[in-house]
PDB file of C-alpha atoms in Angstrom:
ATOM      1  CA  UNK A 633     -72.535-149.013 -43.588  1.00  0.00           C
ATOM      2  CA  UNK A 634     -74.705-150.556 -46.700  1.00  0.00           C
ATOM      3  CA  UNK A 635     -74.951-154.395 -46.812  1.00  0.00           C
ATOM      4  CA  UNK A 636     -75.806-156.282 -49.181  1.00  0.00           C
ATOM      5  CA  UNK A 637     -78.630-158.622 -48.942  1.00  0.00           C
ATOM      6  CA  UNK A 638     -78.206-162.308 -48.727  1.00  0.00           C
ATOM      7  CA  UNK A 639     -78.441-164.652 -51.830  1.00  0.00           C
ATOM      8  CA  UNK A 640     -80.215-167.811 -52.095  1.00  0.00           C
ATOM      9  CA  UNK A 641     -77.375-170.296 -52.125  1.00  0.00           C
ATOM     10  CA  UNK A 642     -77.377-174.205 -54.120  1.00  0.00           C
ATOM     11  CA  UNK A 643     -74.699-175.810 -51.698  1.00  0.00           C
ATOM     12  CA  UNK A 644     -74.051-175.619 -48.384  1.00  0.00           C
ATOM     13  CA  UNK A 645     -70.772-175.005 -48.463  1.00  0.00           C
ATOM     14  CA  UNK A 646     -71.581-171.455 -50.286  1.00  0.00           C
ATOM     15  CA  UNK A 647     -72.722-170.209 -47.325  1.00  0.00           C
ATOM     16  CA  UNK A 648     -69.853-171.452 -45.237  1.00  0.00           C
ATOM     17  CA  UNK A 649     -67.093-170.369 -47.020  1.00  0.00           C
ATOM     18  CA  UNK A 650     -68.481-167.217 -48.460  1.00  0.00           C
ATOM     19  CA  UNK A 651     -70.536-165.080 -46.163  1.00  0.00           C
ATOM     20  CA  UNK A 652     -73.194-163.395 -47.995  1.00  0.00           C
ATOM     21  CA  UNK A 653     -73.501-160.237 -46.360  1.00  0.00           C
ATOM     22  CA  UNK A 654     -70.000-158.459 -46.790  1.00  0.00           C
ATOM     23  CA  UNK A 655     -70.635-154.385 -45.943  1.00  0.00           C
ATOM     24  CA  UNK A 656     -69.647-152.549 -49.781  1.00  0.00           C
ATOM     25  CA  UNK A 657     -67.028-150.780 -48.238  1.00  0.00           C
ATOM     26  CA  UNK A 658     -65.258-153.412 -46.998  1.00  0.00           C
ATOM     27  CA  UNK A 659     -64.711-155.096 -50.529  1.00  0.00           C
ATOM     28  CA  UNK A 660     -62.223-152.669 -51.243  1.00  0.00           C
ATOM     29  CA  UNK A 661     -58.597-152.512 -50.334  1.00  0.00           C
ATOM     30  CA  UNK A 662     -58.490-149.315 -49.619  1.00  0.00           C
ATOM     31  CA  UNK A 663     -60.767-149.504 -46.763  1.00  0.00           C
ATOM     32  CA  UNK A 664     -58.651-152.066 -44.853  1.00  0.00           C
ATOM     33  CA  UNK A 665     -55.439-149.918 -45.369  1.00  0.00           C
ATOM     34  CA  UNK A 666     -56.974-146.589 -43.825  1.00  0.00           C
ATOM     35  CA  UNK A 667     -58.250-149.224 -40.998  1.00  0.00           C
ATOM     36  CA  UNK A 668     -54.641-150.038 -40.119  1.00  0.00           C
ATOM     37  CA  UNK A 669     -53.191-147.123 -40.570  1.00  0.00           C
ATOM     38  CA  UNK A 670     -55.830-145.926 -38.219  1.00  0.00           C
ATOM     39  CA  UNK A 671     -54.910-148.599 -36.108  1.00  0.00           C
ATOM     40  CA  UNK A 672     -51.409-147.773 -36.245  1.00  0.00           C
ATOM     41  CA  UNK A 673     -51.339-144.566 -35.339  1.00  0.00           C
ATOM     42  CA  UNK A 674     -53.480-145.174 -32.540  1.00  0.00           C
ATOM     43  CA  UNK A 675     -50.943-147.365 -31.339  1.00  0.00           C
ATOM     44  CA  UNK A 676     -47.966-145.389 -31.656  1.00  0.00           C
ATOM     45  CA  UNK A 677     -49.556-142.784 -29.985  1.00  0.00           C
ATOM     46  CA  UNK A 678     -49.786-144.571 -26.912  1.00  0.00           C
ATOM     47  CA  UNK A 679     -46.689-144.379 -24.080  1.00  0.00           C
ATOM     48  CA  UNK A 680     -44.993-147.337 -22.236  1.00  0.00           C
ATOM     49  CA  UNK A 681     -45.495-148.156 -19.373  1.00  0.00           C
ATOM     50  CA  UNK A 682     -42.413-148.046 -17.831  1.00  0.00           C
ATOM     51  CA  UNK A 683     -43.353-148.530 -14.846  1.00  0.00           C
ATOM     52  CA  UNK A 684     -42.675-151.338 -11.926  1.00  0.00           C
ATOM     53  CA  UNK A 685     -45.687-153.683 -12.138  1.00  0.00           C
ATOM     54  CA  UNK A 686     -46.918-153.923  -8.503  1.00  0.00           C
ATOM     55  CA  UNK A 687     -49.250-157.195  -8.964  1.00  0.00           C
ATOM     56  CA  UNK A 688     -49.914-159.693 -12.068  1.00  0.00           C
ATOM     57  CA  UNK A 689     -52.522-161.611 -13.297  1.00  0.00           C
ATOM     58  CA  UNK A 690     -51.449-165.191 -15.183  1.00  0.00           C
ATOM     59  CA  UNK A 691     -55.093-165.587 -17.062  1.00  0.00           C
ATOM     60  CA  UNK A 692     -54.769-169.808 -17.864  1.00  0.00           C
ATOM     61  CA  UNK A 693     -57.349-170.223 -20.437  1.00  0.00           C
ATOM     62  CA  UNK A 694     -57.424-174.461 -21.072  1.00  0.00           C
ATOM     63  CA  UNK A 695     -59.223-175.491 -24.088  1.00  0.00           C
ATOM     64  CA  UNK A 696     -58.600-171.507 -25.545  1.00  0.00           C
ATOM     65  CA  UNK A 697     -57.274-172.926 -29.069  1.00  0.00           C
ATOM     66  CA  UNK A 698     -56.567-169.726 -31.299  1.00  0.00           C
ATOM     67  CA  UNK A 699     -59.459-171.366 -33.596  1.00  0.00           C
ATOM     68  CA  UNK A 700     -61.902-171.453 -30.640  1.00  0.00           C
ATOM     69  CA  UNK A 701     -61.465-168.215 -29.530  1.00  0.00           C
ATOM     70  CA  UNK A 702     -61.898-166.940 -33.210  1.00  0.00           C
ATOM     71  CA  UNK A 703     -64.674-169.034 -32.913  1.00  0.00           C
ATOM     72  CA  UNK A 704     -65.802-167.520 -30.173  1.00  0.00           C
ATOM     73  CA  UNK A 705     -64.911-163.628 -31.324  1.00  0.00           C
ATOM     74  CA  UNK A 706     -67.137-164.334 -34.578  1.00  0.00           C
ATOM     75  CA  UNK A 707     -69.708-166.084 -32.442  1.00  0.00           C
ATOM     76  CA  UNK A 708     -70.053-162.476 -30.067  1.00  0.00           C
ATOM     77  CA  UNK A 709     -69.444-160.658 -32.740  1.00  0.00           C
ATOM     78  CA  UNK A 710     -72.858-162.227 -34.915  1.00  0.00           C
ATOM     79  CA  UNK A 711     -74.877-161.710 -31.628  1.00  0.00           C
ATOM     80  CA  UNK A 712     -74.717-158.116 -31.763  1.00  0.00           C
ATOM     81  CA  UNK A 713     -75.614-157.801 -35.433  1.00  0.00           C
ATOM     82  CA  UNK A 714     -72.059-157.749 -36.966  1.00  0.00           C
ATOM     83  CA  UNK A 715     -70.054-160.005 -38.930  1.00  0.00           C
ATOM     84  CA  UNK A 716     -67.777-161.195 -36.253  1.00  0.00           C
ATOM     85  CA  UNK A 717     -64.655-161.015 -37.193  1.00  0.00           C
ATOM     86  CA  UNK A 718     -63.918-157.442 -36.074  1.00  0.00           C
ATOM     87  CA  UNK A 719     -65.034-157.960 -32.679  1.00  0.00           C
ATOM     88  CA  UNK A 720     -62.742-158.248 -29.424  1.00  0.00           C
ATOM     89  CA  UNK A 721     -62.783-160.531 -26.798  1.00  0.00           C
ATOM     90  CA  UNK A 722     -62.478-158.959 -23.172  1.00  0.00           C
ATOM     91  CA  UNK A 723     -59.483-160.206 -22.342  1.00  0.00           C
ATOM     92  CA  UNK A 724     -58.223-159.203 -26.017  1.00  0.00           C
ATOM     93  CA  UNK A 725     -58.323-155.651 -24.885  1.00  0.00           C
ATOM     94  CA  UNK A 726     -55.922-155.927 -22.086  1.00  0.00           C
ATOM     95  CA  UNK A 727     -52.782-153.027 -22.080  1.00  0.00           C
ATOM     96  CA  UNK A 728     -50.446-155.891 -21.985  1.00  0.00           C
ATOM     97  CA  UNK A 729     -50.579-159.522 -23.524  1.00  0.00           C
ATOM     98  CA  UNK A 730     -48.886-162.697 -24.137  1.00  0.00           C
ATOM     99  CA  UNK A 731     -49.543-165.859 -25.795  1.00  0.00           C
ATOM    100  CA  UNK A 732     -48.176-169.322 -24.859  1.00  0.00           C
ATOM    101  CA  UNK A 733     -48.848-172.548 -26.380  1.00  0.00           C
ATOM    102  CA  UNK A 734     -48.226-175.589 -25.117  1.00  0.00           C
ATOM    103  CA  UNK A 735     -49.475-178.969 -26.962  1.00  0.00           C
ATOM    104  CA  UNK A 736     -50.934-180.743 -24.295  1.00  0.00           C
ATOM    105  CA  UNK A 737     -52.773-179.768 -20.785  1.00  0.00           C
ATOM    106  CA  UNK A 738     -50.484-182.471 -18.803  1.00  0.00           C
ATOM    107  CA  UNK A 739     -47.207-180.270 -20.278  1.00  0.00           C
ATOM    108  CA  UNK A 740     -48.880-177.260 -19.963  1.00  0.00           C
ATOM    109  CA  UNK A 741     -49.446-178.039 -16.216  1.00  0.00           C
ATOM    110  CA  UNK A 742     -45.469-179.291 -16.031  1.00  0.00           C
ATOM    111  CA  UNK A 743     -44.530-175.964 -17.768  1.00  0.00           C
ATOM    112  CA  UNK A 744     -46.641-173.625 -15.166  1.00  0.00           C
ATOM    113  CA  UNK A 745     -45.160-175.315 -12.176  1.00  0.00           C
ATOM    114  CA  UNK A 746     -41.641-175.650 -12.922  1.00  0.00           C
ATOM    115  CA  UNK A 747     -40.887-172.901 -15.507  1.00  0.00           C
ATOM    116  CA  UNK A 748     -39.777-175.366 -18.135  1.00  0.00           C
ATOM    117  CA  UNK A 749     -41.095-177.028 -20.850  1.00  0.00           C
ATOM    118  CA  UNK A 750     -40.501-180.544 -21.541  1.00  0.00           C
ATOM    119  CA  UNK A 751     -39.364-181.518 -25.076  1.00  0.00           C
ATOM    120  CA  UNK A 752     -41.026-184.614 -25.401  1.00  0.00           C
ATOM    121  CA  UNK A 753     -43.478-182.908 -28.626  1.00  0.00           C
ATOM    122  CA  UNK A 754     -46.602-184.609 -27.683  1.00  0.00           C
TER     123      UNK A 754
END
């Protein structure tokens, strides 16, 4: 993988908003659609579990925004010399996943103990 080197940036904001250090390949669309089809077919070839789940795990994560645990991907991601984005939080790589959100900790407390979710919209 070739990158290319960083330029010397005026604003601030340049740097933010447009990483300088984008692999060659990567700039090209036909890169990302041979890295889903890859993807895809990786997936398909997997089987269900069909399967009667003996135990569970209910993994609460409080203060897991999806921002902050992009933020957090990209953040691992830059420690090991990468860009970030492509990386995968543990818990991203379980067999089987779910996302819930809830707008508030207080609601999202209410909704674990009771199985329902108040409609208030705070």
């Amino acid at each position: 993988m070739e990158i290319t080197p960083p330029k010397k940036s005026a604003k601030v904001l340049d740097t933010v908003m447009k990483p300088s250090y984008v692999p060659i390949e990567e700039r090209h669309a036909s890169y990302w659609r041979k890295d889903a089809a890859t993807t895809l077919k990786s997936k398909l070839k997997e089987k269900m579990n069909t399967g009667k789940a003996k135990n569970g795990i209910l993994f609460i994560g409080d203060g897991m925004s999806l921002a902050t645990v992009m933020a957090a991907r990209t953040y691992a991601g830059q420690m090991e010399k990468a860009l970030g984005e492509e990386t995968s939080l543990s818990f991203e790589e379980f067999p089987v996943c779910g996302l819930a959100k809830v707008s508030h900790r207080a609601f999202s407390a209410f909704a674990e103990r009771s199985a329902i979710r108040d409609t208030c919209n705070a």
